[in-house]
Coordinates of C-alpha atoms and ligand atoms in Angstrom, one line a residue:
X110 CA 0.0 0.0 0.0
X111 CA 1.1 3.4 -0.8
X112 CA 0.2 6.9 1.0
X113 CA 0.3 10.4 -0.9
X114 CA -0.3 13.3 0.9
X115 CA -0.5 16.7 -1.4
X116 CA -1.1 20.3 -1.3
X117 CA 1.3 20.4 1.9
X118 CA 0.6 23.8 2.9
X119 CA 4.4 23.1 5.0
X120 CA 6.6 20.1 5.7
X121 CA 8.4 20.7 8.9
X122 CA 11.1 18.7 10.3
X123 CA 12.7 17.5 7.1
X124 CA 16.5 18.0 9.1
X125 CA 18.8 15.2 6.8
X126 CA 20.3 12.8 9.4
X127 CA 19.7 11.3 12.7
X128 CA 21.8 13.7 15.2
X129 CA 20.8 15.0 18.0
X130 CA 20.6 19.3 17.8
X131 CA 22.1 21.3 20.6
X132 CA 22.4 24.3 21.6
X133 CA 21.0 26.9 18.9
X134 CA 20.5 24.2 16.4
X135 CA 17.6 23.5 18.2
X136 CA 15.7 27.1 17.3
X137 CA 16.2 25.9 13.7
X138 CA 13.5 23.5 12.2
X139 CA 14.0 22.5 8.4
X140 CA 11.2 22.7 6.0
X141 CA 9.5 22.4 2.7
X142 CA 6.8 25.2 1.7
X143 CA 3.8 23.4 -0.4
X144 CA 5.2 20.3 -0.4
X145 CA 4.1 16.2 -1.1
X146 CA 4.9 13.2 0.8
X147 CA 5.3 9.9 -0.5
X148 CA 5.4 6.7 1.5
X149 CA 5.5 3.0 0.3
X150 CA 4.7 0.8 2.4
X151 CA 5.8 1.9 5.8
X152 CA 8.3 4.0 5.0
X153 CA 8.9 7.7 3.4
X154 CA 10.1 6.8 -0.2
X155 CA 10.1 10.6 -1.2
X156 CA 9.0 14.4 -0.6
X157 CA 9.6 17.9 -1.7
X158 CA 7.9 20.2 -3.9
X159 CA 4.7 19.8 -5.0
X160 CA 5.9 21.2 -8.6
X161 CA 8.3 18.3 -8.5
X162 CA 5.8 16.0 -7.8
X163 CA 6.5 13.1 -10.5
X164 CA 4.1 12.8 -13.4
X165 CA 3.2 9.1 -12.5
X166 CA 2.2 9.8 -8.9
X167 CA 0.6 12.9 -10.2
X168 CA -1.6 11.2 -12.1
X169 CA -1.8 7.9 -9.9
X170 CA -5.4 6.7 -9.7
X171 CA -5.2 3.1 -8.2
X172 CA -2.8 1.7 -5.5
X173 CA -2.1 4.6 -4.0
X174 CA -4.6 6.6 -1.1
X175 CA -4.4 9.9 -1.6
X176 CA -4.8 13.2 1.0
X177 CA -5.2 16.0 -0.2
X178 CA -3.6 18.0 3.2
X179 CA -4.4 21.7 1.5
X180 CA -4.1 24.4 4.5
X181 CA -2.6 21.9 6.6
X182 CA 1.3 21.0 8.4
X183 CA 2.4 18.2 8.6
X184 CA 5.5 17.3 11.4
X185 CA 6.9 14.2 12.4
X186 CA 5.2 12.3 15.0
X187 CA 6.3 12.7 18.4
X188 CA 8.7 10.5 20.2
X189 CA 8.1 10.3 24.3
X190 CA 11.6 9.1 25.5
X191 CA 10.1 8.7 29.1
X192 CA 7.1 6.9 30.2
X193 CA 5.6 4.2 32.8
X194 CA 2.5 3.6 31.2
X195 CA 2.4 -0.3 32.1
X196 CA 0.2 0.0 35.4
X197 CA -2.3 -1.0 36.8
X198 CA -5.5 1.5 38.4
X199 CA -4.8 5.3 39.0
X200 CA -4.2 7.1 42.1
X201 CA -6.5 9.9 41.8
X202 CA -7.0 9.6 46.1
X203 CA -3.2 10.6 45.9
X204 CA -4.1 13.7 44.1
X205 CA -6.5 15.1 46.4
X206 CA -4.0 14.4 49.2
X207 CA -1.6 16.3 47.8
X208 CA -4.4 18.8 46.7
X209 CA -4.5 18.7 50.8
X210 CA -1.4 19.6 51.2
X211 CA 0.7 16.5 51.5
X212 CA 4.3 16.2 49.1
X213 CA 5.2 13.5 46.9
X214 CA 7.7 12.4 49.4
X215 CA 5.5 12.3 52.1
X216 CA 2.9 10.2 50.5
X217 CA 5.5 7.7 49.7
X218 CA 6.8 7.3 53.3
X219 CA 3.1 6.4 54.2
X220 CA 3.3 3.6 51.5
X221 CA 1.6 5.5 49.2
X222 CA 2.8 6.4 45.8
X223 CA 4.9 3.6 43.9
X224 CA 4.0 1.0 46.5
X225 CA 0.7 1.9 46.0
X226 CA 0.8 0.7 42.3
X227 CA 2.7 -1.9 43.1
X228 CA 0.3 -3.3 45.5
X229 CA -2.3 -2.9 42.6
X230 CA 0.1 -4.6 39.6
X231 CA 1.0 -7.3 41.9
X232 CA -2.9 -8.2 42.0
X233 CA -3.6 -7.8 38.0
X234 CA -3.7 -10.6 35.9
X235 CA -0.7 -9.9 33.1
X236 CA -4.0 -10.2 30.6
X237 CA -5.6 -7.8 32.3
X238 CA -2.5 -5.4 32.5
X239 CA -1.7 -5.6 29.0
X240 CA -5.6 -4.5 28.0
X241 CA -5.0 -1.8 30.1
X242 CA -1.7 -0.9 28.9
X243 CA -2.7 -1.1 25.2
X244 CA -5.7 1.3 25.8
X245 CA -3.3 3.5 26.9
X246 CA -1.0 3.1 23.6
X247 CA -4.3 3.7 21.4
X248 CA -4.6 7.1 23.1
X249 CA -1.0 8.5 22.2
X250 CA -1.2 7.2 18.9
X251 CA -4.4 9.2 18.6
X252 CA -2.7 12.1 19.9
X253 CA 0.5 11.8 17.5
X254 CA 3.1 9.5 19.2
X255 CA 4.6 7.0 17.2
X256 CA 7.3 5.9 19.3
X257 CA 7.0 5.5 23.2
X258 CA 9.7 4.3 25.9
X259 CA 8.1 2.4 28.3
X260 CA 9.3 1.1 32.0
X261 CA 8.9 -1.5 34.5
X262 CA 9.4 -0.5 38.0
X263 CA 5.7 -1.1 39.9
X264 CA 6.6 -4.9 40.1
X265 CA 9.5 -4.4 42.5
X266 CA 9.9 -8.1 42.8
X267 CA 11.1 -10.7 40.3
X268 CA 8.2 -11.8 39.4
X269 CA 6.0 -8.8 39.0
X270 CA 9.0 -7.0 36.8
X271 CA 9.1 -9.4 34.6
X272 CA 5.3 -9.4 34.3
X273 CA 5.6 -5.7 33.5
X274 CA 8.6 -6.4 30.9
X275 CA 6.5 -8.9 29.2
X276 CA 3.4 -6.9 28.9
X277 CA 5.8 -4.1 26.8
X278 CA 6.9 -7.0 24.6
X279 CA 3.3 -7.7 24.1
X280 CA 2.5 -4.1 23.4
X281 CA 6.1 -3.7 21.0
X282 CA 4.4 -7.1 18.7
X283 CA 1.1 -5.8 18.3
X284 CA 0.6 -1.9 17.8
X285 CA 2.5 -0.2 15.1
X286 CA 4.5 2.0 17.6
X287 CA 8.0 1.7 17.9
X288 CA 8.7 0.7 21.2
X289 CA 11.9 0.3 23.7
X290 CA 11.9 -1.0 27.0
X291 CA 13.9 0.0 30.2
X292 CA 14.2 -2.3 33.3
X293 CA 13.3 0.1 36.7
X294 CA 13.6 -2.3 39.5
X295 CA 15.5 0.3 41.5
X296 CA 12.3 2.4 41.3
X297 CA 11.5 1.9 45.1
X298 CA 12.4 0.0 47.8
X299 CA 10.0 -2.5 48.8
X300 CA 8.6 -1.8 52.3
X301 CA 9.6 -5.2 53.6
X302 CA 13.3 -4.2 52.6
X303 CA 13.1 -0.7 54.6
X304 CA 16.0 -1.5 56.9
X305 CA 17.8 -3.7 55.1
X306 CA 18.0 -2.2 51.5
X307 CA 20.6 -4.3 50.4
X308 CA 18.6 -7.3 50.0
X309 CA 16.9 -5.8 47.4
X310 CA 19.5 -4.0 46.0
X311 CA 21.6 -7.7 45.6
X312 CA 18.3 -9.4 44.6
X313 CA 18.4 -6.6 41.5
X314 CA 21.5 -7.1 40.8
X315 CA 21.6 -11.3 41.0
X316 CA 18.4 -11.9 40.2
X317 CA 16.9 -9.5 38.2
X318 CA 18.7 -8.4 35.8
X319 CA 20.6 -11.3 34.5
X320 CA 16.3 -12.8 34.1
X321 CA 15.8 -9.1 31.8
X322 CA 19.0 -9.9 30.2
X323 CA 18.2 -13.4 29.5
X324 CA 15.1 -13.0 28.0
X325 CA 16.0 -9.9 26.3
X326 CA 13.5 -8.0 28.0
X327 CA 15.0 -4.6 27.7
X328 CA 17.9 -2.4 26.0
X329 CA 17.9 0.2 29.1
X330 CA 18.3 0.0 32.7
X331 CA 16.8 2.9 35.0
X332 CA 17.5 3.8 38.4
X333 CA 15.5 6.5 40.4
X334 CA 18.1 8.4 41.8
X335 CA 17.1 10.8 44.0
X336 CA 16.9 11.6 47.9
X337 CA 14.6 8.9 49.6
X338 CA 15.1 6.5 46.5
X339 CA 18.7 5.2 45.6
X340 CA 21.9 6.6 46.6
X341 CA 25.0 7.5 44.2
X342 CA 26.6 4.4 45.6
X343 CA 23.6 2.1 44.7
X344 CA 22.9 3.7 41.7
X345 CA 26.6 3.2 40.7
X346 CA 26.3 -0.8 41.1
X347 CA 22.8 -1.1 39.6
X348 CA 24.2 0.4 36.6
X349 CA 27.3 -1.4 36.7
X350 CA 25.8 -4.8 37.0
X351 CA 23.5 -3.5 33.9
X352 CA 26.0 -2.8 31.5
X353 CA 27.6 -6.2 32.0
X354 CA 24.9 -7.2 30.6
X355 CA 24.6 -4.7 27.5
X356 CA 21.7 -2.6 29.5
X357 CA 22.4 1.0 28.8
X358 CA 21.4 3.5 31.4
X359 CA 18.8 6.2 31.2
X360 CA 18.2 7.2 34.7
X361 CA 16.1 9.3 37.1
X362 CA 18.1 11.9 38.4
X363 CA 17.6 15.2 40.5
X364 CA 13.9 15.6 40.7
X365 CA 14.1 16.1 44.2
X366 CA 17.5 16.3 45.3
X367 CA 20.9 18.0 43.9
X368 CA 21.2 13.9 44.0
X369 CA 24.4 13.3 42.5
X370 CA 21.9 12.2 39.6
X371 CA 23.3 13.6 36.9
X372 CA 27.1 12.8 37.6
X373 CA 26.4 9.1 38.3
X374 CA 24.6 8.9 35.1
X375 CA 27.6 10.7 32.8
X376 CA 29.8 8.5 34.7
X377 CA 28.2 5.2 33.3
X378 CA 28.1 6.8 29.6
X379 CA 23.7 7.4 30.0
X380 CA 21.8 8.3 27.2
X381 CA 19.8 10.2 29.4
X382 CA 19.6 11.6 32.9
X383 CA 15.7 12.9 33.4
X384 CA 13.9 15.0 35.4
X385 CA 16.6 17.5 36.7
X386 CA 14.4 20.0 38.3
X387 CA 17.2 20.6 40.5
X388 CA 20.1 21.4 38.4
X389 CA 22.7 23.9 38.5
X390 CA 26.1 25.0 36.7
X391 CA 27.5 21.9 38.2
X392 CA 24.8 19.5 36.8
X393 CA 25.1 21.7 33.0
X394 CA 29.1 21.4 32.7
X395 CA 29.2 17.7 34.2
X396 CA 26.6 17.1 30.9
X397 CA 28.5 19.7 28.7
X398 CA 31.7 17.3 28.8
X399 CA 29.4 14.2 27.8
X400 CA 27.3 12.8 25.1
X401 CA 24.0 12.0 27.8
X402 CA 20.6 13.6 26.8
X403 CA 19.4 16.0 29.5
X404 CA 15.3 15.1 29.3
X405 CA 12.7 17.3 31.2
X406 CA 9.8 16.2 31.8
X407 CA 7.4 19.4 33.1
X408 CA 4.1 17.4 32.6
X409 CA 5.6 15.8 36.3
X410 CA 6.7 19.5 37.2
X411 CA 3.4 20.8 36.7
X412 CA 1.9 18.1 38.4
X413 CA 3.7 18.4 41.7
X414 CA 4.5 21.6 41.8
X415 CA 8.1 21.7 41.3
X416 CA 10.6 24.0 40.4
X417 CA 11.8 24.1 36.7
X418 CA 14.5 22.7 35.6
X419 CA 16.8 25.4 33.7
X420 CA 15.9 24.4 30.1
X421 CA 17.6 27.9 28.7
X422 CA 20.4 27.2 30.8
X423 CA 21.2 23.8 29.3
X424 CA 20.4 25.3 25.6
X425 CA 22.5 28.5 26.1
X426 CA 25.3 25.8 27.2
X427 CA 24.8 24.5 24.1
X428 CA 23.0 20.9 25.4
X429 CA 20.2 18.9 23.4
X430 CA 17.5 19.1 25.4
X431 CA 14.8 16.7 24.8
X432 CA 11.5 16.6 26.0
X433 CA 9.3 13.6 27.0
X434 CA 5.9 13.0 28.9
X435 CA 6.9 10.5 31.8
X436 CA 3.1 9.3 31.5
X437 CA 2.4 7.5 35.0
X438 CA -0.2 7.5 37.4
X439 CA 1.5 9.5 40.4
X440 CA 3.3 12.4 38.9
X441 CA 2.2 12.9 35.2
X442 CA -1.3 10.8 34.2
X443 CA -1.1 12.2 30.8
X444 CA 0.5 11.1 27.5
X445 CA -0.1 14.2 25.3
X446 CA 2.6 15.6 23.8
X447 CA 1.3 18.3 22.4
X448 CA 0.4 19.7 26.0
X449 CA 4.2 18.7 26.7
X450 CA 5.0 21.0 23.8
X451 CA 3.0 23.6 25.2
X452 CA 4.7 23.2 28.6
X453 CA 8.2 23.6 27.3
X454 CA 7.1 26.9 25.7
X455 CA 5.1 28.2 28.6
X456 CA 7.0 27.1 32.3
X457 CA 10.7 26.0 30.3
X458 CA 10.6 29.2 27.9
X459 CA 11.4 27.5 25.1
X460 CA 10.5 28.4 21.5
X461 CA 8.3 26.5 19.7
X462 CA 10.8 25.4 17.1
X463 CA 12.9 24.5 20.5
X464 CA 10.4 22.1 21.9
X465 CA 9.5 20.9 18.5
X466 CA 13.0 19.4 18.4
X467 CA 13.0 18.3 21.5
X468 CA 9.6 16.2 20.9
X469 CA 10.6 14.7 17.4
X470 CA 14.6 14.4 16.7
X471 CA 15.9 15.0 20.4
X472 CA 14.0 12.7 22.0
X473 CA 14.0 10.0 18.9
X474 CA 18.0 10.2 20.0
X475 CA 17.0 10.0 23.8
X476 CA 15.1 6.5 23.0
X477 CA 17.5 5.0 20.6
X478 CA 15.4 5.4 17.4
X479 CA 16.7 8.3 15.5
X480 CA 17.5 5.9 13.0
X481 CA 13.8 5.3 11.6
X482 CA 11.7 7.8 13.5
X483 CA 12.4 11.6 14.7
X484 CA 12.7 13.8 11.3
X485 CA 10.7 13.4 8.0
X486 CA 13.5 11.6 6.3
X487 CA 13.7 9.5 3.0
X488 CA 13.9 5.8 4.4
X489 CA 12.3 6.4 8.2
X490 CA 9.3 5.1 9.1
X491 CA 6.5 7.2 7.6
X492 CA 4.9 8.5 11.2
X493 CA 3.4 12.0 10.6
X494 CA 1.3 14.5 12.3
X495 CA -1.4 15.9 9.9
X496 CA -2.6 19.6 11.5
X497 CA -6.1 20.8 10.8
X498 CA -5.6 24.0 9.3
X499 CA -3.9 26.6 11.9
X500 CA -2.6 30.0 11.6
X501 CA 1.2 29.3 11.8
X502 CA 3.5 26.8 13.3
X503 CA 3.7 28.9 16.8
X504 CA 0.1 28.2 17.1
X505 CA 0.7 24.9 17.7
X506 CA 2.1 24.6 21.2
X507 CA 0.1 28.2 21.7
X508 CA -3.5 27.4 21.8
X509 CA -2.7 24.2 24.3
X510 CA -5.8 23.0 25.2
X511 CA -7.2 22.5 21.8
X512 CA -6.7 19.3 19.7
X513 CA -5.2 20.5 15.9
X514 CA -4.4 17.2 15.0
X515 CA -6.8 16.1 11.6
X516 CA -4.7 12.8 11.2
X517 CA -2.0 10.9 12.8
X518 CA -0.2 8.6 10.2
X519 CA 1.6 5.3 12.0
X520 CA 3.6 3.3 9.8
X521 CA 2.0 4.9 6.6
X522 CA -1.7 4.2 7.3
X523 CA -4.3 6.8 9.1
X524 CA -4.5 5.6 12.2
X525 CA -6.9 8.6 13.4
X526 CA -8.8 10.8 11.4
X527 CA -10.3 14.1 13.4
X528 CA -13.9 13.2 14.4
X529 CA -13.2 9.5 13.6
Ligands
NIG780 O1 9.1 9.8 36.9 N1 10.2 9.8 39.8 C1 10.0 8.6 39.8 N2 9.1 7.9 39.1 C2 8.0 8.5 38.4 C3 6.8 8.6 39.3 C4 6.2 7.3 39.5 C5 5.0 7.3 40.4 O2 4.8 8.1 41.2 O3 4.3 6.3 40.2 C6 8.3 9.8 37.8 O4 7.9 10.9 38.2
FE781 FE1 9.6 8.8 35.3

């Protein structure tokens, strides 16, 4: 099957390549003015002009669906380098304590938080996870995500993470997104373990990730490393046990502490440290001097109120910032990129051709996939973003609460229509 879309009012994100963009190449988003697209199969064979539209597609009647996308844009679709969107239930009684007044931190010492979805995971069936999981993947594909990191971490036992790990190879064999997965064992320690943390942190690294590894369950390892999580120490031999099995970090670092995140993470080569609310100069010339991806995540800032991380900072240093969603029932229950988009311009003061980068090529580098997804590229997977018609590109990440999307394209066949 073949895809044409026409009458491209303007192709955005047609950078040549798969590197990352720092610095001030992010405020720079390539582009075609009226242009086609072309896809065969599932992949962009061509684009470009529309007056060098070949003759034979031209006048193409059969084989080939047709859009006419007149008054439209059409982007790349996103890549969320950061999500936990395996779980089971919600934790909307958690939001109206915090509403209450109670922190994040507070609500985990009482059990709450993580070990309240892992209480829930440990009691669904993986059948019944992996419905619920799914449902979630139909909703970012409708709202333009075609590729999506996804984490363990609510099993927090042997058992239960690998039930997580093997719903996300369910989900990676039957929805057309492109999927990685990242082992997060060291996401919490388990109550039972409270005073004797190295249990757990041995039965990680003797049980649990030589199972991931054996299976081939993931390609990244995660640790949340942060004050009242996992210390520099632990962190350090998580992620050296990891990588002797080929597990690359991409870790949770300084959301709530000057942690030590960010260092530990550069240390063992990361492709990303996340989070990093609390950053300073420190934190920007430790990342400066390395090839990690610094990824905010402000749907989590918004949601618990905490500081921003210094997006302009890291940009001004000349860093390739990325953006994801870090969809997950305590700190961010939403997927939407767009609204991440819209968050990057409005708390991070980034541009919108900034955050556009950091949603489509930055993060495709963050996850590992810049090779088939990330720009509008001749030979990546045809995932595209169809607008309904808008004023200009700004108005985009502007006017956040309404949904411009017409159609979302995944692996060269609408996948959501506007209305549909
Ligand atoms: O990225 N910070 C750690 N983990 C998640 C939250 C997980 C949860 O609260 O369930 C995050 O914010
Ligand atoms: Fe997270």
């Amino acid at each position: 099957m073949a895809l044409l879309i026409k009458n491209i009012r303007e192709l955005f994100g047609t950078c040549k390549g798969q590197a990352v963009k720092r610095g001030r190449e992010m405020a720079v988003v390539d582009s075609v003015k009226g242009a086609f697209l072309f896809a065969e199969n599932d992949t962009i064979s061509s684009f470009g002009r529309m007056e060098d539209l070949p003759a034979e597609l031209a006048s193409a009647r059969t084989g080939i669906e047709i859009i006419d996308a007149s008054g439209s844009f059409v982007f790349p679709a996103f890549c969320d380098s950061h999500t936990h969107l395996v779980y089971s239930g919600s934790r909307e009684q958690e939001f109206v304590d915090k509403i209450r007044g109670l922190t994040y931190e507070e609500i985990a010492r009482r059990g709450g938080g993580i070990l309240n979805s892992a209480r829930r995971l440990h009691e669904a069936k993986e059948d019944e996870l992996y419905l619920e999981s799914i449902t979630r993947i139909h909703e970012i594909a409708g709202m333009g995500t075609a590729a999506v990191e996804i984490k363990s971490g609510y099993g927090l036992n042997t058992e239960d993470e690998l039930k997580m790990l093997r719903v996300i190879r369910r989900i990676r064999e039957n929805c057309p997104l492109e999927i990685r997965s990242t082992f997060l064992g060291a996401h919490a320690v388990p109550a039972e373990y409270r005073n004797d943390r190295d249990v757990y942190i041995n039965q990680i690294i003797n049980e649990m990730i030589p199972l991931v590894a054996s299976e081939g369950l993931a390609e990244y390892i995660d640790v949340f490393c942060d004050d009242g999580f996992f210390t520099v120490d632990e962190t350090d031999r998580i992620l050296a046990a990891g990588s002797k099995y080929g597990l690359i970090p991409k870790i949770h670092a300084n959301e709530i502490g000057f942690s030590g995140g960010v260092q530990v993470g550069v240390r063992h080569n990361a492709l990303s440290v996340d989070h990093l609310e609390r950053s300073g100069e420190e934190e920007i010339s430790v990342l400066s001097e390395s090839d990690t991806i610094p990824t905010l995540l402000p749907g989590s800032a918004l949601f618990l109120g905490l500081p921003n991380p210094p997006a302009r900072g890291m940009i001004e240093a000349g860093l390739p910032v990325a953006l994801a969603s870090d969809y997950n029932p305590g700190s961010s229950p939403s997927g939407n990129m767009k609204l991440i988009m819209s968050l990057g311009c409005i708390r991070l003061k980034m541009t919108p051709e900034e955050v556009f980068n950091a949603v489509t090529v930055n993060s495709a580098c963050a996850m590992g996939v810049q090779d088939s997804h990330g720009s509008v590229s001749e030979g990546k997977s045809a995932g595209l973003i169809i607008t309904k018609e808008i004023p200009s590109f700004g108005f985009f990440p502007y006017a956040f609460g309404s949904d411009l999307i017409d159609k979302v394209i995944l692996r060269g066949k609408v996948w959501k229509a506007a209305g549909a």
